[in-house]
Coordinates of C-alpha atoms in Angstrom, one line a residue:
M1 CA 6.1 -4.2 16.1
R2 CA 2.6 -5.6 16.6
E3 CA 3.7 -8.6 18.5
I4 CA 6.8 -9.6 20.5
T5 CA 8.5 -12.9 19.2
L6 CA 11.6 -14.4 20.1
A7 CA 13.4 -12.5 17.5
D8 CA 12.4 -9.3 19.2
L9 CA 13.8 -10.2 22.6
D10 CA 17.5 -9.4 22.0
D11 CA 17.0 -6.0 20.8
I12 CA 14.3 -5.2 23.6
A13 CA 16.8 -6.4 26.3
T14 CA 19.7 -4.3 24.8
G15 CA 17.5 -1.2 24.5
A16 CA 15.7 -1.9 28.1
A17 CA 19.2 -1.9 29.5
I18 CA 20.2 1.5 28.0
L19 CA 17.0 3.1 29.6
G20 CA 17.2 1.4 32.7
T21 CA 20.1 3.8 33.4
G22 CA 22.1 1.1 35.5
G23 CA 19.2 -0.3 37.2
G24 CA 15.8 -2.2 36.5
G25 CA 17.8 -5.6 37.0
D26 CA 19.9 -7.8 34.7
P27 CA 18.5 -7.7 31.2
H28 CA 19.8 -11.4 30.3
I29 CA 17.8 -12.7 33.2
G30 CA 14.7 -10.8 31.7
R31 CA 15.4 -12.2 28.3
L32 CA 15.7 -15.9 29.4
L33 CA 12.3 -15.7 31.3
A34 CA 10.6 -14.1 28.4
A35 CA 12.0 -16.6 25.9
S36 CA 10.9 -19.5 27.9
A37 CA 7.6 -17.8 28.2
V38 CA 7.2 -16.9 24.7
R39 CA 8.3 -20.4 23.5
E40 CA 5.9 -22.1 25.9
Y41 CA 2.7 -19.7 25.0
G42 CA 3.7 -17.8 21.9
P43 CA 3.9 -14.4 20.9
V44 CA 2.8 -11.4 22.9
K45 CA 0.4 -9.0 21.5
L46 CA 1.4 -5.3 21.7
C47 CA -1.1 -2.5 22.1
T48 CA -0.4 1.0 21.8
L49 CA -2.0 3.5 24.3
D50 CA -4.4 4.9 21.8
E51 CA -5.8 1.4 21.1
L52 CA -6.9 1.0 24.7
P53 CA -10.6 1.4 25.5
D54 CA -11.3 3.8 28.4
E55 CA -12.6 0.5 30.5
A56 CA -9.7 -1.5 30.1
A57 CA -8.4 -3.0 33.2
L58 CA -4.5 -3.4 33.3
V59 CA -1.9 -3.8 36.1
Q60 CA 1.8 -3.5 36.3
V61 CA 4.1 -6.3 36.7
A62 CA 7.8 -5.9 38.0
M63 CA 10.7 -7.1 40.1
M64 CA 11.2 -5.5 43.3
G65 CA 14.4 -5.4 45.4
A66 CA 18.2 -5.2 44.7
P67 CA 19.6 -6.1 41.2
T68 CA 22.8 -7.4 42.9
V69 CA 20.7 -10.1 44.7
M70 CA 18.7 -11.2 41.6
V71 CA 21.9 -12.2 39.8
E72 CA 22.1 -15.1 42.4
K73 CA 18.4 -15.5 43.3
L74 CA 16.9 -16.1 40.2
P75 CA 13.0 -15.7 39.8
S76 CA 10.8 -18.6 38.0
V77 CA 8.1 -17.6 35.2
D78 CA 5.3 -19.1 37.7
Q79 CA 6.6 -16.5 40.1
V80 CA 5.9 -13.6 38.0
S81 CA 2.4 -14.8 36.9
A82 CA 1.7 -15.5 40.7
A83 CA 1.8 -11.8 41.6
A84 CA -0.6 -10.6 38.8
G85 CA -2.9 -13.6 39.5
A86 CA -2.9 -12.8 43.2
L87 CA -4.0 -9.1 42.5
S88 CA -6.6 -10.1 40.0
G89 CA -8.2 -12.4 42.5
Y90 CA -8.1 -9.7 45.1
L91 CA -9.8 -7.1 42.9
G92 CA -12.4 -9.6 42.1
S93 CA -12.3 -8.6 38.3
G94 CA -10.6 -9.9 35.4
L95 CA -7.5 -8.1 33.8
T96 CA -7.6 -7.1 30.1
H97 CA -4.0 -5.6 29.5
I98 CA -0.4 -6.0 31.3
A99 CA 1.8 -2.7 31.5
C100 CA 5.5 -2.2 32.3
S101 CA 6.1 -0.2 35.5
E102 CA 9.7 1.1 34.1
A103 CA 11.6 1.0 31.0
G104 CA 14.6 -0.7 32.3
G105 CA 16.7 -4.1 32.3
V106 CA 14.6 -7.2 33.5
N107 CA 11.4 -5.0 34.3
S108 CA 10.8 -4.4 30.6
L109 CA 10.7 -8.1 29.8
I110 CA 9.1 -9.5 33.2
P111 CA 5.8 -8.0 32.0
V112 CA 6.2 -10.1 28.5
V113 CA 6.5 -13.0 30.8
A114 CA 3.2 -12.2 32.6
A115 CA 1.3 -11.2 29.4
A116 CA 2.4 -14.5 27.6
Q117 CA 1.3 -16.8 30.6
L118 CA -2.0 -15.0 31.2
G119 CA -2.6 -14.6 27.1
L120 CA -3.1 -10.8 27.6
P121 CA -1.8 -8.0 25.6
L122 CA 1.1 -6.0 26.5
V123 CA 0.6 -2.1 26.4
D124 CA 3.6 -0.3 24.6
A125 CA 4.2 2.1 27.4
D126 CA 5.7 2.2 30.9
G127 CA 5.2 4.5 34.1
M128 CA 8.7 6.3 34.1
G129 CA 10.4 6.3 30.5
R130 CA 13.4 5.2 32.3
A131 CA 14.1 3.0 35.6
F132 CA 13.6 4.4 39.1
P133 CA 14.5 2.7 42.4
E134 CA 11.2 3.4 44.4
I135 CA 7.6 2.0 43.6
Q136 CA 6.0 5.6 44.0
M137 CA 8.5 6.9 41.5
V138 CA 6.2 6.6 38.5
L139 CA 4.1 9.3 36.5
P140 CA 0.9 7.8 37.4
T141 CA 1.6 8.9 41.1
L142 CA 1.3 12.5 39.8
Y143 CA -2.0 11.7 38.0
G144 CA -3.5 10.3 41.6
V145 CA -3.5 6.7 40.5
R146 CA -2.7 4.4 43.6
A147 CA -0.3 1.8 43.8
T148 CA -2.2 -0.5 45.9
P149 CA -3.7 -2.6 46.1
M150 CA -0.5 -4.5 45.4
A151 CA 0.4 -8.2 45.3
I152 CA 3.8 -9.4 46.3
A153 CA 5.3 -13.1 45.6
D154 CA 8.5 -14.6 46.1
E155 CA 10.0 -17.8 44.7
K156 CA 9.1 -19.9 47.8
G157 CA 5.3 -19.6 47.2
N158 CA 4.6 -16.8 49.7
R159 CA 2.1 -14.2 48.5
A160 CA 0.7 -10.9 50.0
V161 CA -1.6 -8.2 49.2
L162 CA -0.9 -4.6 50.6
D163 CA -3.7 -1.9 50.6
T164 CA -1.8 1.4 52.0
V165 CA -2.9 5.1 52.6
D166 CA -0.6 6.4 49.9
N167 CA 2.1 5.4 47.3
H168 CA 4.9 6.3 49.7
W169 CA 3.7 3.7 52.2
A170 CA 3.4 1.3 49.4
E171 CA 6.8 1.5 49.1
R172 CA 7.9 1.4 52.6
L173 CA 5.8 -1.6 53.5
A174 CA 6.7 -3.6 50.2
R175 CA 10.3 -3.0 50.8
S176 CA 10.1 -4.5 54.2
A177 CA 8.4 -7.4 52.7
T178 CA 10.8 -7.6 49.8
I179 CA 13.8 -7.8 52.3
D180 CA 12.0 -10.5 54.1
M181 CA 11.5 -12.5 51.0
G182 CA 15.3 -12.5 50.4
C183 CA 15.8 -9.2 48.8
S184 CA 14.1 -9.6 45.6
A185 CA 10.3 -10.4 44.9
M186 CA 7.8 -10.0 42.2
I187 CA 4.9 -7.4 42.6
S188 CA 1.8 -6.5 40.7
S189 CA 0.6 -3.0 41.1
Y190 CA -0.9 0.3 39.5
A191 CA -4.3 -1.1 38.8
M192 CA -5.7 1.4 36.3
T193 CA -8.2 1.9 33.5
G194 CA -7.1 2.6 29.8
A195 CA -8.1 6.3 30.4
Q196 CA -5.9 6.6 33.2
A197 CA -3.0 4.8 31.3
R198 CA -3.6 7.1 28.5
D199 CA -3.1 10.3 30.7
S200 CA -0.4 9.1 32.9
L201 CA 2.1 6.3 31.2
V202 CA 5.1 7.3 28.7
P203 CA 4.1 5.9 25.2
G204 CA 6.0 3.9 22.8
T205 CA 8.8 2.6 25.2
L206 CA 9.0 -1.0 24.4
S207 CA 9.2 0.3 20.8
L208 CA 12.0 2.5 21.9
C209 CA 13.7 -0.4 23.4
A210 CA 13.9 -2.5 20.2
E211 CA 14.8 0.5 18.2
L212 CA 18.0 1.1 20.6
G213 CA 18.8 -2.6 20.5
R214 CA 18.7 -2.8 16.8
L215 CA 20.6 0.7 16.4
V216 CA 23.3 -0.8 18.7
R217 CA 23.2 -4.1 16.7
E218 CA 23.5 -2.4 13.2
A219 CA 26.1 0.1 14.3
R220 CA 28.2 -3.0 15.4
A221 CA 27.8 -5.0 12.3
A222 CA 28.6 -1.6 10.0
H223 CA 31.8 -1.1 12.2
A224 CA 30.1 2.3 13.2
D225 CA 30.0 3.9 16.7
P226 CA 26.9 2.4 18.4
V227 CA 27.6 4.9 21.6
A228 CA 27.1 7.9 18.9
A229 CA 24.0 6.3 17.7
V230 CA 22.3 5.9 21.0
A231 CA 23.0 9.2 21.9
A232 CA 21.8 10.6 18.8
R233 CA 18.4 8.8 19.2
L234 CA 17.9 9.7 22.8
G235 CA 18.9 13.6 21.9
G236 CA 21.4 13.3 24.6
T237 CA 25.0 14.2 25.1
T238 CA 28.4 12.5 25.9
L239 CA 29.8 13.4 29.2
F240 CA 32.8 11.3 29.6
T241 CA 34.9 8.3 28.3
G242 CA 37.1 6.4 30.7
K243 CA 38.3 3.5 32.6
V244 CA 36.5 2.2 35.9
T245 CA 39.2 2.7 38.5
D246 CA 37.1 2.1 41.7
V247 CA 33.8 0.7 42.4
E248 CA 32.3 1.1 46.2
R249 CA 28.9 -0.9 46.3
R250 CA 26.9 -2.4 49.0
T251 CA 23.5 -3.6 49.5
V252 CA 21.6 -1.3 52.0
T253 CA 17.8 -1.4 52.9
G254 CA 17.0 -3.7 49.8
F255 CA 18.9 -1.3 47.3
A256 CA 22.3 -1.4 45.7
R257 CA 24.1 1.8 46.5
G258 CA 27.5 3.2 45.9
T259 CA 29.8 5.4 43.9
A260 CA 32.0 4.7 40.9
T261 CA 35.0 6.4 39.7
L262 CA 36.4 6.6 36.0
S263 CA 39.7 7.7 34.8
G264 CA 39.6 9.7 31.5
L265 CA 40.5 8.3 28.2
D266 CA 41.1 10.1 24.8
G267 CA 39.8 13.4 24.8
D268 CA 38.8 13.1 28.6
A269 CA 42.4 12.0 29.4
G270 CA 43.5 13.3 32.7
G271 CA 40.0 14.0 33.7
E272 CA 38.0 11.9 36.5
L273 CA 34.1 11.2 36.6
T274 CA 32.4 9.9 39.7
L275 CA 29.0 8.2 39.2
R276 CA 26.6 8.1 42.4
F277 CA 23.9 5.3 42.3
Q278 CA 21.0 3.9 44.2
N279 CA 20.1 1.0 42.0
E280 CA 20.2 3.6 38.9
Y281 CA 22.8 6.2 38.4
L282 CA 21.8 9.3 40.0
V283 CA 24.6 12.0 39.7
A284 CA 27.6 12.3 37.3
E285 CA 30.4 14.8 38.4
V286 CA 33.2 15.5 36.0
D287 CA 36.5 16.8 37.8
G288 CA 33.9 18.0 40.8
Q289 CA 31.4 19.6 38.6
V290 CA 27.8 18.1 38.6
R291 CA 27.4 17.3 34.8
A292 CA 23.9 15.5 35.2
T293 CA 21.4 14.5 37.7
V294 CA 18.2 12.6 38.2
P295 CA 15.5 12.6 36.7
D296 CA 17.3 12.9 33.4
L297 CA 19.0 9.7 32.1
I298 CA 22.5 8.7 33.1
C299 CA 23.6 5.7 30.9
T300 CA 26.8 4.0 31.2
L301 CA 27.8 2.0 27.9
D302 CA 30.6 -0.1 27.0
R303 CA 32.6 2.1 24.5
E304 CA 33.1 -0.5 21.9
S305 CA 29.8 -2.6 22.0
G306 CA 27.4 -0.1 23.0
E307 CA 25.8 -2.3 25.6
A308 CA 24.7 -0.9 28.8
V309 CA 26.7 -1.2 32.0
T310 CA 24.3 -1.9 35.1
T311 CA 25.5 -0.8 38.3
E312 CA 25.6 -4.3 39.7
A313 CA 27.9 -5.4 36.7
L314 CA 30.5 -2.3 37.0
R315 CA 33.9 -3.6 37.3
F316 CA 37.4 -2.4 37.7
G317 CA 39.1 -2.0 34.1
Q318 CA 35.8 -1.7 32.1
R319 CA 36.1 1.1 29.4
V320 CA 32.9 2.9 29.2
T321 CA 31.2 6.0 27.9
V322 CA 28.6 7.8 30.0
I323 CA 25.8 9.7 28.3
A324 CA 23.1 11.8 29.7
A325 CA 19.8 12.1 27.9
P326 CA 16.5 14.2 28.6
A327 CA 13.7 12.6 30.7
D328 CA 10.0 12.9 29.9
P329 CA 9.2 16.5 30.7
R330 CA 6.7 15.9 33.3
W331 CA 9.7 14.6 35.5
H332 CA 10.8 18.4 35.7
T333 CA 7.7 19.8 36.9
P334 CA 7.8 20.7 40.6
E335 CA 5.6 17.6 41.5
G336 CA 7.8 15.5 39.5
L337 CA 11.2 16.6 41.1
A338 CA 9.5 16.2 44.7
L339 CA 9.1 12.6 43.5
A340 CA 12.5 11.8 42.0
G341 CA 14.6 14.8 41.7
P342 CA 18.3 14.9 43.3
R343 CA 17.2 16.2 46.6
Y344 CA 14.8 13.3 47.4
F345 CA 17.7 11.0 47.1
G346 CA 19.6 13.2 49.5
Y347 CA 21.7 15.4 47.3
D348 CA 21.5 19.1 47.9
L349 CA 21.6 19.9 44.4
D350 CA 19.5 21.7 41.9
P351 CA 18.7 19.2 39.0
V352 CA 21.2 19.6 36.1
R353 CA 19.3 18.9 32.8
A354 CA 20.6 17.0 29.8
T355 CA 21.1 19.2 26.6
R356 CA 19.4 18.2 23.5
H357 CA 22.4 17.6 21.5
S358 CA 25.1 15.1 21.4
G359 CA 28.1 17.5 20.4
Q360 CA 29.3 14.4 18.2
D361 CA 30.0 14.6 14.5
L362 CA 27.4 11.9 13.5
D363 CA 26.9 10.7 9.8
L364 CA 23.3 11.7 9.9
E365 CA 22.6 11.0 6.4
G366 CA 24.1 7.7 6.4
A367 CA 22.4 6.5 9.6
A368 CA 19.1 7.3 8.0
R369 CA 20.3 5.4 4.7
R370 CA 21.3 2.4 6.7
S371 CA 18.5 2.1 8.9
G372 CA 15.9 2.7 6.1
Q373 CA 14.1 5.2 8.2
D374 CA 13.0 8.8 7.0
L375 CA 15.2 11.1 9.0
D376 CA 14.6 14.8 9.4
L377 CA 18.1 15.6 8.1
E378 CA 17.7 19.3 8.6
G379 CA 16.6 19.0 12.0
A380 CA 19.0 16.3 12.9
A381 CA 21.9 18.4 11.7
R382 CA 20.6 21.4 13.5
R383 CA 20.0 19.8 16.8
S384 CA 23.5 18.2 16.5
G385 CA 25.2 21.5 15.6
Q386 CA 26.7 19.8 12.5
D387 CA 26.9 21.3 9.0
L388 CA 25.1 19.1 6.7
D389 CA 25.1 19.1 3.0
L390 CA 21.2 19.6 3.0
E391 CA 20.8 19.5 -0.7
G392 CA 23.1 16.6 -1.4
A393 CA 21.4 14.6 1.5
A394 CA 18.0 15.2 0.1
R395 CA 19.1 14.0 -3.1
R396 CA 20.9 10.9 -2.2
S397 CA 18.2 9.9 0.4
G398 CA 15.5 10.5 -2.1
Q399 CA 13.6 12.8 0.5
D400 CA 11.9 16.1 -0.5
L401 CA 13.4 18.6 1.4
D402 CA 12.7 22.5 1.8
L403 CA 16.1 23.6 0.3
E404 CA 15.2 27.3 0.7
G405 CA 13.6 26.9 4.4
A406 CA 16.5 24.7 5.3
A407 CA 19.4 27.0 4.1
R408 CA 17.6 29.9 5.7
R409 CA 16.9 28.1 9.2
S410 CA 20.4 26.7 9.4
G411 CA 22.3 29.6 8.4
Q412 CA 24.0 28.1 5.6
D413 CA 24.8 29.6 2.0
L414 CA 23.1 27.4 -0.5
D415 CA 22.9 27.8 -4.4
L416 CA 19.3 27.7 -4.2
E417 CA 18.9 28.1 -7.9
G418 CA 21.5 25.4 -8.7
A419 CA 20.0 23.3 -5.9
A420 CA 16.4 23.3 -7.3
R421 CA 17.6 22.5 -10.5
R422 CA 19.8 19.5 -9.7
S423 CA 17.1 18.2 -7.3
G424 CA 14.3 18.4 -9.6
Q425 CA 12.3 20.6 -7.3
D426 CA 10.2 23.7 -8.6
L427 CA 11.6 26.6 -6.6
D428 CA 10.8 30.4 -7.2
P429 CA 14.5 31.6 -7.3
E430 CA 13.7 35.3 -7.2
G431 CA 11.5 34.9 -4.3
A432 CA 13.8 32.4 -2.7
A433 CA 16.8 34.9 -3.0
R434 CA 14.4 37.9 -1.6
R435 CA 13.8 36.0 1.3
S436 CA 16.9 34.3 2.0
G437 CA 19.0 37.6 1.4
H438 CA 21.0 35.9 -1.3
D439 CA 22.2 38.1 -4.4
L440 CA 20.7 36.2 -7.6
D441 CA 21.4 37.3 -11.1
P442 CA 17.8 38.0 -12.6
G443 CA 19.3 37.7 -16.0
R444 CA 20.7 34.3 -15.5
D445 CA 17.3 33.4 -13.9
A446 CA 15.5 34.4 -16.9
R447 CA 17.8 32.6 -19.3

């Protein structure tokens, strides 16, 4: 994806809502704003981190405030560019690129609006790899990048520029201003160079959003399981499937805070899951046992459509599946956990890390074939814990597979000689048998 067009926005919005872990704002609003901007100003060029020159000047653009408020107090396209324009004017230098602060909901699409209006490329990266509720909770903070100078703008035309002593003070003062502006505002912050962006941002997140959206759309069209497709792509695990039986939600100090309770369905019947959130889902407990925490991703998806259910959209009676997926490993450093671990949010818990496999039976071979992607069939099978017909999968997909090594690493017994003959690969049957521990009939091999 070298540019973002109207045709890309639906998939990006779907994927961004998934990575948003319940927060980041309503993706539908972001999609409408981005569509309006792209129609008026044309497609937005997408730039990878590797393509950024060291001297590039980029800023992040985002919505700040409570997602519950933004549903009713809609921003305008002009409000988005006003924040970036105010910061550029304060800095006294021109901008060369726009970036996302987070991969989540509206805040993956607000930067599309700014980039389209200003005619600037958008960087295919973000500051979190997910969504978090506070300004300082970005990886650039760990690299010493300052959040301020920061510009903030509301829908009434008010603008302000903050210059604070550190990123935590930027959050405190900007949050107070946002509350006075009606609990939602547009901000532009974290001015940085291309070299700083390459070091500190999470690469490829806009492309990942588009890919997740496409996986959900294609799975539904094929009458497959979109939730399983998302879990497999993120290397995550399914925690619970159930019906929402209670939601307690309130807007406090500019955040949507609360808890939700799910009653188990299918294999989870009789169980109960509790979700705790502050804009984003922070902790998931199954029958009183903590199963996942920040900084890893806790995603709540509609069990049929695979669409993300945000914290402000959670309602009684919804049937959802909750998955957990690993975050960027930098969030699990001591510095990352101090910034966005469970204790920062007031939970006296050690972080519970998401496992790397889904524990589901997924048609890995069929998924690769339907998507047209080259999939590491052996690795996918190994990570998911499935037994996969490695020889047949390789033959049907047209991929060259190290049949001997695959059998050895997966622990499967494979007819190495026959596999080589059927796949058309040249294999040293005698050496293969010796390395794998198989008994091979040398006479038959000679024949």
